[in-house]
Amino acid sequence: MTRTDPLDVPRPDARVHFGVFFQGVNHWTVWSDPASGSQIDPANFRKVAQTAERGLFDAFFLGEGLRLREVDGRIHELDVAGRPDAVTQLAALAAVTDRIGLVSTSNTTFNEPADLARRLSGLDLLSAGRAGWNVVTTDNAWTGANFRRGGYLDHADRYRRAEEFLTVARALWDGWADGWADGAVSGAADAPAWAAPDAVRRVRHQGPQFDVDLAPTLPRSPQGHPVIFQAGDSGEGRDFAARNADVIFSAHGNDFDDALGFAEDVRRRLRAAGRPEDDLRILPGTEIILGATEEEALEKKHWIRLQQVTPATALGVAGLLWGLDLSGRDADGPLPKEDPVVAENDGSFGARRVADPRAVVAEWREKAEANGWSLRETVIHLGPQRGHVGTPAGLADRFTHWVRHGAVDGFNVTPYLIPDGLDDIVNLLVPALQERGVYPDRYTGTTLREHLGLRAPLTRRAG
């Protein structure tokens, strides 16, 4: 699948798009080191967003959960708590930024479309067309316990609800756009009414999940609709993205052939859904570690991994694999001698367990013994791998190759330090990309849709 002919460049004019993912739901962000600032101070959110805007990033993206993760009824104590609602946080950032997009992770399983669509539309108006919505579902009962319906939905049912949810949200946005057409609102002080007769058209929807009857209450957004992001990697998730999304996040951002295979699969699904194959942007999540030399970059990576995989984190990750409470063990000692406990996921877990833990444990034991690794070292080497490590020039060459050969459209970057983790990327990598002609030197539009080079919203296209 790898293209080796340097003249075979299918997308010679492609450019790299960057987003920044300010997350707090796992251990990738180093919060326990003195070099890291507060994960909840509003000033740090502002600094990250403004640094990203200085670097001409397309979007600032907030991950969000409706409840802290739990495992077997116990709170996952490594998570970060104390952050405002994502839409609220982004509305505050709209006032201190000018161009960067503002993307909220908002749940379709435990929200209602009439309410969420209005809040997202409000963010779009406050930001002058810079809002985006990362459409997510929830698969566990510990979150559902806080909502009237309770319980949780099966995988297929979550996507059915999400699709109808998005259908209703788009109908509401279309209704607001049509209901607030030019001339709908009086421009004269002596007019008999504030709105023109019949200017407001009600939106009605009746379906398996939702029954909505609503009159438009907000004017149209400069970009029509908030930009739709989606991150599902299953077959259902990819099909959902092909039918509905403007941008798809992925975990396929480390290996070129893997990323290209994912991109080509998504493009096939787009064509099957009747959409142009360039109608969706692919932005894998990643971490970028820069050094003046390759050796320096690798040394920095080693330091970062030790900060990310603390002894407590290593025991937590291994505990999920073994299905045991390992909190009292020595993370710098050997792997547990016990066999893993295999349990069915009944929807109550707040963190996912491995489908075949026996096979994974056998692999870990074999490689740990061969390399003399401790438990913590094994988690570092064999746990989830992500990110790009190298010099600014080396990574600029790599990313140029990836986007121009159609593997990605860019990356959603998770900084490993807050609030300064983007500084090297903005100060060193961005100029190297600009020198290669694959990164803009200014914003050419004002809306998130324009930054990403997207067409009009799907329901606003002629035909």
Tab-separated table of C-alpha atoms in Angstrom:
chain	number	residue	atom	x	y	z
A	1	MET	CA	0.000	0.000	0.000
A	2	THR	CA	2.964	2.343	0.590
A	3	ARG	CA	3.693	4.626	-2.362
A	4	THR	CA	7.411	4.799	-3.116
A	5	ASP	CA	7.479	6.891	-6.313
A	6	PRO	CA	8.329	10.482	-5.237
A	7	LEU	CA	6.449	11.781	-8.276
A	8	ASP	CA	3.283	9.881	-7.332
A	9	VAL	CA	1.690	12.602	-5.172
A	10	PRO	CA	-2.090	12.332	-5.455
A	11	ARG	CA	-2.777	15.515	-3.449
A	12	PRO	CA	-0.006	17.987	-4.349
A	13	ASP	CA	-1.929	20.974	-2.972
A	14	ALA	CA	-2.974	19.377	0.331
A	15	ARG	CA	-2.294	21.257	3.537
A	16	VAL	CA	-1.838	20.184	7.139
A	17	HIS	CA	-4.697	21.028	9.513
A	18	PHE	CA	-4.042	21.159	13.257
A	19	GLY	CA	-6.470	21.064	16.166
A	20	VAL	CA	-5.590	21.020	19.853
A	21	PHE	CA	-7.290	18.584	22.210
A	22	PHE	CA	-7.445	19.865	25.813
A	23	GLN	CA	-8.329	16.676	27.622
A	24	GLY	CA	-8.389	15.465	31.181
A	25	VAL	CA	-9.898	12.008	31.057
A	26	ASN	CA	-6.715	9.913	30.973
A	27	HIS	CA	-3.049	9.955	31.815
A	28	TRP	CA	-1.600	11.369	28.588
A	29	THR	CA	-1.590	14.904	29.980
A	30	VAL	CA	1.104	15.186	32.632
A	31	TRP	CA	-0.575	16.867	35.588
A	32	SER	CA	1.688	15.684	38.440
A	33	ASP	CA	4.974	17.283	37.315
A	34	PRO	CA	6.096	20.730	38.570
A	35	ALA	CA	6.434	21.831	34.933
A	36	SER	CA	2.693	21.394	34.477
A	37	GLY	CA	0.153	24.032	35.387
A	38	SER	CA	-3.376	23.635	36.673
A	39	GLN	CA	-5.751	21.492	34.647
A	40	ILE	CA	-8.770	23.517	35.763
A	41	ASP	CA	-7.585	27.147	35.914
A	42	PRO	CA	-9.501	29.155	33.279
A	43	ALA	CA	-6.304	31.123	32.571
A	44	ASN	CA	-4.659	27.960	31.278
A	45	PHE	CA	-7.543	27.235	28.927
A	46	ARG	CA	-7.166	30.762	27.585
A	47	LYS	CA	-3.422	30.402	27.115
A	48	VAL	CA	-3.687	27.107	25.244
A	49	ALA	CA	-6.427	28.457	22.957
A	50	GLN	CA	-4.546	31.674	22.269
A	51	THR	CA	-1.273	29.836	21.606
A	52	ALA	CA	-3.073	27.542	19.173
A	53	GLU	CA	-4.616	30.562	17.466
A	54	ARG	CA	-1.178	32.162	17.178
A	55	GLY	CA	-0.120	28.933	15.465
A	56	LEU	CA	-3.101	29.160	13.055
A	57	PHE	CA	-4.702	25.978	14.394
A	58	ASP	CA	-8.157	25.283	13.024
A	59	ALA	CA	-9.791	24.280	16.294
A	60	PHE	CA	-9.593	24.116	20.071
A	61	PHE	CA	-11.297	20.917	21.174
A	62	LEU	CA	-12.618	19.987	24.623
A	63	GLY	CA	-13.103	16.397	25.685
A	64	GLU	CA	-15.761	15.881	28.305
A	65	GLY	CA	-17.351	13.138	30.372
A	66	LEU	CA	-20.659	13.330	32.188
A	67	ARG	CA	-19.251	11.543	35.217
A	68	LEU	CA	-15.842	10.541	36.515
A	69	ARG	CA	-14.782	7.100	35.393
A	70	GLU	CA	-15.335	4.181	37.714
A	71	VAL	CA	-14.087	0.621	37.855
A	72	ASP	CA	-16.185	-1.850	39.817
A	73	GLY	CA	-17.907	1.020	41.597
A	74	ARG	CA	-14.718	2.858	42.600
A	75	ILE	CA	-13.846	6.335	41.322
A	76	HIS	CA	-10.809	6.427	39.028
A	77	GLU	CA	-8.717	8.781	41.165
A	78	LEU	CA	-6.264	9.713	38.389
A	79	ASP	CA	-8.951	11.622	36.470
A	80	VAL	CA	-9.187	15.399	36.593
A	81	ALA	CA	-12.319	16.981	38.055
A	82	GLY	CA	-13.372	20.601	38.446
A	83	ARG	CA	-13.937	21.755	34.868
A	84	PRO	CA	-17.020	23.689	33.699
A	85	ASP	CA	-19.412	22.349	31.089
A	86	ALA	CA	-17.705	22.320	27.676
A	87	VAL	CA	-20.144	24.681	25.935
A	88	THR	CA	-19.847	27.139	28.837
A	89	GLN	CA	-16.058	26.962	28.755
A	90	LEU	CA	-15.952	27.479	24.993
A	91	ALA	CA	-18.337	30.430	25.176
A	92	ALA	CA	-15.870	32.110	27.538
A	93	LEU	CA	-13.018	31.368	25.119
A	94	ALA	CA	-15.000	32.878	22.243
A	95	ALA	CA	-14.563	36.257	23.926
A	96	VAL	CA	-10.730	36.021	24.091
A	97	THR	CA	-10.075	34.524	20.632
A	98	ASP	CA	-10.887	35.738	17.140
A	99	ARG	CA	-10.515	32.938	14.590
A	100	ILE	CA	-9.866	29.512	16.088
A	101	GLY	CA	-12.756	27.028	16.027
A	102	LEU	CA	-14.320	25.916	19.331
A	103	VAL	CA	-15.415	22.277	19.459
A	104	SER	CA	-17.515	20.769	22.241
A	105	THR	CA	-17.759	17.079	23.020
A	106	SER	CA	-21.467	16.667	23.777
A	107	ASN	CA	-23.294	13.422	24.395
A	108	THR	CA	-26.307	12.143	22.441
A	109	THR	CA	-27.152	9.303	24.816
A	110	PHE	CA	-28.024	11.475	27.811
A	111	ASN	CA	-28.939	14.845	26.282
A	112	GLU	CA	-32.008	16.031	24.393
A	113	PRO	CA	-31.693	17.523	20.892
A	114	ALA	CA	-33.884	20.613	21.324
A	115	ASP	CA	-31.786	21.761	24.296
A	116	LEU	CA	-28.333	20.816	23.003
A	117	ALA	CA	-28.960	22.134	19.480
A	118	ARG	CA	-29.921	25.508	20.925
A	119	ARG	CA	-26.845	25.663	23.188
A	120	LEU	CA	-24.510	24.744	20.321
A	121	SER	CA	-26.204	27.258	18.055
A	122	GLY	CA	-25.752	29.859	20.776
A	123	LEU	CA	-22.028	29.072	20.878
A	124	ASP	CA	-21.916	29.389	17.094
A	125	LEU	CA	-23.509	32.837	17.271
A	126	LEU	CA	-21.316	34.063	20.145
A	127	SER	CA	-18.189	32.972	18.265
A	128	ALA	CA	-19.354	34.326	14.861
A	129	GLY	CA	-19.437	30.891	13.248
A	130	ARG	CA	-16.622	29.013	14.971
A	131	ALA	CA	-18.514	26.255	16.795
A	132	GLY	CA	-18.128	22.535	16.303
A	133	TRP	CA	-19.796	19.522	17.918
A	134	ASN	CA	-18.012	16.252	18.599
A	135	VAL	CA	-20.942	13.811	18.544
A	136	VAL	CA	-20.364	11.063	21.109
A	137	THR	CA	-22.371	8.300	22.754
A	138	THR	CA	-22.036	6.667	26.177
A	139	ASP	CA	-21.929	2.926	26.732
A	140	ASN	CA	-22.176	2.437	30.482
A	141	ALA	CA	-24.708	2.305	33.267
A	142	TRP	CA	-22.659	4.282	35.794
A	143	THR	CA	-23.269	7.409	33.677
A	144	GLY	CA	-26.905	6.476	33.052
A	145	ALA	CA	-27.517	6.272	36.783
A	146	ASN	CA	-27.525	10.085	36.898
A	147	PHE	CA	-30.315	10.409	34.333
A	148	ARG	CA	-34.019	9.691	34.456
A	149	ARG	CA	-33.862	6.883	31.915
A	150	GLY	CA	-30.966	5.167	33.694
A	151	GLY	CA	-29.202	2.094	32.397
A	152	TYR	CA	-27.310	2.109	29.139
A	153	LEU	CA	-27.893	1.427	25.460
A	154	ASP	CA	-26.514	-1.386	23.337
A	155	HIS	CA	-23.943	-0.386	20.719
A	156	ALA	CA	-26.339	-0.365	17.763
A	157	ASP	CA	-29.030	1.460	19.745
A	158	ARG	CA	-26.552	4.186	20.705
A	159	TYR	CA	-25.878	4.923	17.038
A	160	ARG	CA	-29.579	4.809	16.137
A	161	ARG	CA	-30.289	7.362	18.855
A	162	ALA	CA	-27.285	9.470	17.808
A	163	GLU	CA	-28.404	9.540	14.180
A	164	GLU	CA	-31.952	10.607	15.030
A	165	PHE	CA	-30.549	13.121	17.525
A	166	LEU	CA	-28.395	14.670	14.802
A	167	THR	CA	-31.314	14.637	12.361
A	168	VAL	CA	-33.419	16.614	14.839
A	169	ALA	CA	-30.571	19.037	15.605
A	170	ARG	CA	-30.050	19.745	11.910
A	171	ALA	CA	-33.776	20.252	11.374
A	172	LEU	CA	-33.754	22.802	14.189
A	173	TRP	CA	-30.717	24.618	12.777
A	174	ASP	CA	-32.341	24.638	9.346
A	175	GLY	CA	-35.580	25.877	10.885
A	176	TRP	CA	-33.766	28.698	12.637
A	177	ALA	CA	-31.937	29.633	9.435
A	178	ASP	CA	-35.141	29.602	7.375
A	179	GLY	CA	-37.248	31.175	10.109
A	180	TRP	CA	-34.817	34.068	10.477
A	181	ALA	CA	-34.563	34.873	6.775
A	182	ASP	CA	-33.770	38.399	5.626
A	183	GLY	CA	-36.626	40.709	6.586
A	184	ALA	CA	-38.009	38.414	9.277
A	185	VAL	CA	-37.257	40.948	12.008
A	186	SER	CA	-38.619	44.464	11.890
A	187	GLY	CA	-36.091	47.196	11.248
A	188	ALA	CA	-38.439	50.043	12.140
A	189	ALA	CA	-39.324	51.323	15.583
A	190	ASP	CA	-42.942	51.989	14.570
A	191	ALA	CA	-43.556	48.483	13.178
A	192	PRO	CA	-46.705	46.824	14.583
A	193	ALA	CA	-44.762	43.688	15.602
A	194	TRP	CA	-41.153	42.707	16.218
A	195	ALA	CA	-41.305	39.803	13.703
A	196	ALA	CA	-42.875	39.794	10.260
A	197	PRO	CA	-46.118	37.778	9.895
A	198	ASP	CA	-45.484	34.051	9.415
A	199	ALA	CA	-41.728	34.608	9.698
A	200	VAL	CA	-41.367	31.872	12.317
A	201	ARG	CA	-41.963	28.345	11.054
A	202	ARG	CA	-42.270	25.566	13.595
A	203	VAL	CA	-40.038	22.503	13.475
A	204	ARG	CA	-41.858	19.231	14.124
A	205	HIS	CA	-40.284	15.796	14.457
A	206	GLN	CA	-41.778	12.526	15.638
A	207	GLY	CA	-39.591	9.440	15.716
A	208	PRO	CA	-38.679	6.403	17.836
A	209	GLN	CA	-36.466	8.459	20.166
A	210	PHE	CA	-37.704	12.049	20.044
A	211	ASP	CA	-40.901	14.068	19.745
A	212	VAL	CA	-40.107	17.728	19.107
A	213	ASP	CA	-42.361	20.706	18.347
A	214	LEU	CA	-40.345	23.892	18.516
A	215	ALA	CA	-40.381	27.393	17.082
A	216	PRO	CA	-37.028	28.975	16.111
A	217	THR	CA	-35.573	31.212	18.799
A	218	LEU	CA	-32.121	32.088	17.408
A	219	PRO	CA	-30.939	33.768	14.206
A	220	ARG	CA	-28.888	31.947	11.599
A	221	SER	CA	-25.204	31.205	12.155
A	222	PRO	CA	-22.524	32.618	9.830
A	223	GLN	CA	-21.482	29.063	8.953
A	224	GLY	CA	-24.975	27.557	8.725
A	225	HIS	CA	-24.494	24.746	11.229
A	226	PRO	CA	-21.820	23.906	13.784
A	227	VAL	CA	-19.199	21.633	12.185
A	228	ILE	CA	-19.858	17.965	13.020
A	229	PHE	CA	-16.987	15.869	14.395
A	230	GLN	CA	-17.173	12.126	15.095
A	231	ALA	CA	-14.716	9.587	16.477
A	232	GLY	CA	-16.254	6.105	16.168
A	233	ASP	CA	-13.857	3.457	14.824
A	234	SER	CA	-16.235	0.492	14.554
A	235	GLY	CA	-17.985	-0.306	11.284
A	236	GLU	CA	-21.115	1.411	12.591
A	237	GLY	CA	-19.039	4.410	13.687
A	238	ARG	CA	-17.354	4.779	10.302
A	239	ASP	CA	-20.684	4.474	8.484
A	240	PHE	CA	-22.215	7.062	10.817
A	241	ALA	CA	-19.343	9.434	10.029
A	242	ALA	CA	-19.679	8.805	6.286
A	243	ARG	CA	-23.369	9.712	6.420
A	244	ASN	CA	-23.157	12.616	8.832
A	245	ALA	CA	-19.766	14.022	9.812
A	246	ASP	CA	-17.602	16.845	8.526
A	247	VAL	CA	-14.519	15.649	10.420
A	248	ILE	CA	-13.570	12.223	11.745
A	249	PHE	CA	-11.075	11.691	14.533
A	250	SER	CA	-9.206	8.424	14.534
A	251	ALA	CA	-6.625	6.388	16.392
A	252	HIS	CA	-4.868	5.704	13.083
A	253	GLY	CA	-2.178	8.336	13.290
A	254	ASN	CA	1.057	6.505	14.115
A	255	ASP	CA	1.771	4.289	11.098
A	256	PHE	CA	1.460	5.570	7.513
A	257	ASP	CA	0.081	2.375	5.980
A	258	ASP	CA	-2.448	1.973	8.785
A	259	ALA	CA	-3.541	5.613	8.421
A	260	LEU	CA	-3.824	5.308	4.640
A	261	GLY	CA	-5.858	2.116	4.953
A	262	PHE	CA	-8.259	3.831	7.351
A	263	ALA	CA	-8.557	6.867	5.071
A	264	GLU	CA	-9.263	4.756	1.996
A	265	ASP	CA	-11.906	2.796	3.908
A	266	VAL	CA	-13.583	6.035	4.997
A	267	ARG	CA	-13.507	7.342	1.439
A	268	ARG	CA	-15.186	4.145	0.214
A	269	ARG	CA	-17.909	4.624	2.790
A	270	LEU	CA	-18.335	8.266	1.758
A	271	ARG	CA	-18.890	7.242	-1.858
A	272	ALA	CA	-21.378	4.595	-0.757
A	273	ALA	CA	-23.242	7.290	1.196
A	274	GLY	CA	-23.467	9.423	-1.954
A	275	ARG	CA	-20.929	12.003	-0.843
A	276	PRO	CA	-17.724	13.201	-2.544
A	277	GLU	CA	-14.705	11.369	-1.176
A	278	ASP	CA	-13.089	14.680	-0.149
A	279	ASP	CA	-16.162	15.728	1.860
A	280	LEU	CA	-14.740	14.769	5.241
A	281	ARG	CA	-11.501	15.722	7.006
A	282	ILE	CA	-9.523	12.997	8.771
A	283	LEU	CA	-7.656	14.226	11.872
A	284	PRO	CA	-6.100	11.463	14.004
A	285	GLY	CA	-5.382	12.250	17.616
A	286	THR	CA	-1.668	12.431	18.317
A	287	GLU	CA	1.110	13.686	20.547
A	288	ILE	CA	4.074	15.567	19.082
A	289	ILE	CA	7.472	15.502	20.814
A	290	LEU	CA	10.173	17.714	19.335
A	291	GLY	CA	13.924	17.890	19.882
A	292	ALA	CA	16.826	19.692	18.258
A	293	THR	CA	18.160	16.258	17.220
A	294	GLU	CA	16.573	12.822	16.927
A	295	GLU	CA	18.498	11.724	20.023
A	296	GLU	CA	17.250	14.677	22.046
A	297	ALA	CA	13.684	13.993	20.932
A	298	LEU	CA	13.938	10.341	22.022
A	299	GLU	CA	15.370	11.364	25.399
A	300	LYS	CA	12.468	13.780	25.852
A	301	LYS	CA	10.017	11.020	24.921
A	302	HIS	CA	11.504	8.760	27.628
A	303	TRP	CA	11.100	11.509	30.237
A	304	ILE	CA	7.514	12.178	29.137
A	305	ARG	CA	6.545	8.509	29.298
A	306	LEU	CA	7.875	8.259	32.844
A	307	GLN	CA	5.740	11.266	33.796
A	308	GLN	CA	2.668	9.900	32.047
A	309	VAL	CA	2.977	6.318	33.316
A	310	THR	CA	3.484	6.988	37.005
A	311	PRO	CA	3.588	3.988	39.364
A	312	ALA	CA	-0.098	4.560	40.183
A	313	THR	CA	-0.994	4.788	36.492
A	314	ALA	CA	0.968	1.629	35.669
A	315	LEU	CA	-0.866	-0.293	38.389
A	316	GLY	CA	-4.199	1.090	37.196
A	317	VAL	CA	-3.585	0.104	33.557
A	318	ALA	CA	-2.346	-3.349	34.534
A	319	GLY	CA	-5.246	-3.767	36.966
A	320	LEU	CA	-7.729	-3.343	34.116
A	321	LEU	CA	-5.866	-5.983	32.114
A	322	TRP	CA	-5.656	-8.477	34.973
A	323	GLY	CA	-9.103	-7.635	36.353
A	324	LEU	CA	-7.530	-7.271	39.800
A	325	ASP	CA	-6.931	-4.484	42.293
A	326	LEU	CA	-3.159	-4.034	42.047
A	327	SER	CA	-2.992	-0.784	44.003
A	328	GLY	CA	-0.824	-2.260	46.732
A	329	ARG	CA	1.769	-3.790	44.396
A	330	ASP	CA	5.230	-2.535	43.440
A	331	ALA	CA	4.984	-0.964	39.980
A	332	ASP	CA	8.754	-1.213	39.571
A	333	GLY	CA	8.711	-4.899	40.427
A	334	PRO	CA	7.751	-7.921	38.330
A	335	LEU	CA	4.426	-8.569	36.615
A	336	PRO	CA	1.674	-10.166	38.738
A	337	LYS	CA	1.934	-13.947	38.929
A	338	GLU	CA	-1.845	-14.417	39.041
A	339	ASP	CA	-3.807	-15.291	35.943
A	340	PRO	CA	-6.132	-12.541	34.704
A	341	VAL	CA	-9.750	-12.584	35.773
A	342	VAL	CA	-11.995	-12.763	32.716
A	343	ALA	CA	-15.333	-11.022	33.235
A	344	GLU	CA	-18.126	-10.041	30.890
A	345	ASN	CA	-18.550	-6.306	30.441
A	346	ASP	CA	-22.082	-5.772	31.689
A	347	GLY	CA	-21.996	-2.051	31.023
A	348	SER	CA	-21.087	-1.128	34.587
A	349	PHE	CA	-17.385	-0.500	33.985
A	350	GLY	CA	-16.180	3.048	33.643
A	351	ALA	CA	-13.022	1.951	31.854
A	352	ARG	CA	-12.911	-0.754	29.218
A	353	ARG	CA	-11.263	-4.067	29.859
A	354	VAL	CA	-9.385	-6.030	27.232
A	355	ALA	CA	-11.385	-8.509	25.150
A	356	ASP	CA	-8.829	-11.348	25.503
A	357	PRO	CA	-6.746	-10.587	28.623
A	358	ARG	CA	-5.105	-14.039	28.766
A	359	ALA	CA	-3.471	-13.587	25.368
A	360	VAL	CA	-2.304	-10.068	26.192
A	361	VAL	CA	-0.905	-11.098	29.583
A	362	ALA	CA	0.981	-13.979	27.938
A	363	GLU	CA	2.551	-11.530	25.462
A	364	TRP	CA	3.436	-9.084	28.231
A	365	ARG	CA	5.102	-11.831	30.295
A	366	GLU	CA	7.104	-13.089	27.341
A	367	LYS	CA	8.427	-9.667	26.376
A	368	ALA	CA	8.998	-8.500	29.951
A	369	GLU	CA	11.108	-11.591	30.649
A	370	ALA	CA	13.063	-11.227	27.400
A	371	ASN	CA	13.849	-7.555	28.050
A	372	GLY	CA	14.081	-7.529	31.835
A	373	TRP	CA	11.238	-5.043	32.148
A	374	SER	CA	9.419	-4.184	35.355
A	375	LEU	CA	5.637	-3.889	35.390
A	376	ARG	CA	5.855	-0.133	34.837
A	377	GLU	CA	8.354	-0.508	31.989
A	378	THR	CA	6.114	-3.115	30.395
A	379	VAL	CA	3.136	-0.750	30.485
A	380	ILE	CA	5.288	1.984	28.909
A	381	HIS	CA	6.552	-0.259	26.112
A	382	LEU	CA	3.455	-2.377	25.443
A	383	GLY	CA	0.592	-0.129	26.484
A	384	PRO	CA	-1.144	2.142	23.959
A	385	GLN	CA	1.417	3.737	21.640
A	386	ARG	CA	0.824	7.109	20.085
A	387	GLY	CA	2.560	10.161	18.809
A	388	HIS	CA	5.294	11.472	16.543
A	389	VAL	CA	8.834	12.059	17.800
A	390	GLY	CA	11.578	13.894	15.944
A	391	THR	CA	13.043	17.200	14.841
A	392	PRO	CA	10.881	20.000	13.419
A	393	ALA	CA	12.357	19.450	9.957
A	394	GLY	CA	11.948	15.675	10.137
A	395	LEU	CA	8.325	15.813	11.271
A	396	ALA	CA	7.521	18.538	8.743
A	397	ASP	CA	8.774	16.221	5.986
A	398	ARG	CA	6.777	13.316	7.430
A	399	PHE	CA	3.524	15.260	7.744
A	400	THR	CA	3.938	16.674	4.240
A	401	HIS	CA	4.208	13.121	2.899
A	402	TRP	CA	1.190	11.949	4.895
A	403	VAL	CA	-1.207	14.693	3.799
A	404	ARG	CA	-0.107	14.770	0.168
A	405	HIS	CA	-0.464	11.009	-0.130
A	406	GLY	CA	-3.958	11.033	1.368
A	407	ALA	CA	-3.330	9.274	4.686
A	408	VAL	CA	-4.591	12.182	6.828
A	409	ASP	CA	-5.705	15.785	6.555
A	410	GLY	CA	-3.805	16.771	9.675
A	411	PHE	CA	-3.760	15.977	13.395
A	412	ASN	CA	-5.643	16.726	16.576
A	413	VAL	CA	-2.753	17.377	18.955
A	414	THR	CA	-2.832	16.520	22.651
A	415	PRO	CA	-0.172	18.579	24.457
A	416	TYR	CA	1.538	16.605	27.189
A	417	LEU	CA	1.961	19.721	29.345
A	418	ILE	CA	-0.553	22.442	30.165
A	419	PRO	CA	-0.407	25.318	29.394
A	420	ASP	CA	2.948	25.399	27.535
A	421	GLY	CA	2.835	22.119	25.628
A	422	LEU	CA	2.053	23.768	22.280
A	423	ASP	CA	4.904	26.278	22.348
A	424	ASP	CA	7.476	24.121	20.514
A	425	ILE	CA	4.910	23.104	17.905
A	426	VAL	CA	3.875	26.691	17.195
A	427	ASN	CA	7.391	28.155	17.359
A	428	LEU	CA	9.328	25.406	15.556
A	429	LEU	CA	7.142	22.918	13.686
A	430	VAL	CA	4.647	25.355	12.178
A	431	PRO	CA	7.393	27.465	10.504
A	432	ALA	CA	8.975	24.281	9.105
A	433	LEU	CA	5.629	23.260	7.612
A	434	GLN	CA	5.126	26.752	6.199
A	435	GLU	CA	8.524	26.561	4.496
A	436	ARG	CA	7.308	23.420	2.708
A	437	GLY	CA	4.125	25.103	1.553
A	438	VAL	CA	1.788	22.764	3.455
A	439	TYR	CA	0.641	25.118	6.218
A	440	PRO	CA	-1.079	28.505	5.958
A	441	ASP	CA	0.637	31.748	6.917
A	442	ARG	CA	-2.650	33.392	7.918
A	443	TYR	CA	-6.322	32.616	8.427
A	444	THR	CA	-8.136	33.116	5.146
A	445	GLY	CA	-11.664	32.749	6.549
A	446	THR	CA	-13.550	33.582	9.703
A	447	THR	CA	-15.543	30.398	10.379
A	448	LEU	CA	-14.453	26.915	11.376
A	449	ARG	CA	-16.083	25.541	8.232
A	450	GLU	CA	-13.904	27.873	6.146
A	451	HIS	CA	-10.723	26.957	8.046
A	452	LEU	CA	-11.289	23.285	7.223
A	453	GLY	CA	-12.225	23.940	3.596
A	454	LEU	CA	-15.623	22.294	4.016
A	455	ARG	CA	-18.691	22.567	1.832
A	456	ALA	CA	-22.036	23.839	3.086
A	457	PRO	CA	-23.835	21.736	5.737
A	458	LEU	CA	-25.274	18.531	4.273
A	459	THR	CA	-28.892	19.633	4.618
A	460	ARG	CA	-28.195	23.066	3.104
A	461	ARG	CA	-26.885	21.870	-0.243
A	462	ALA	CA	-28.866	22.219	-3.434
A	463	GLY	CA	-30.121	18.802	-4.570
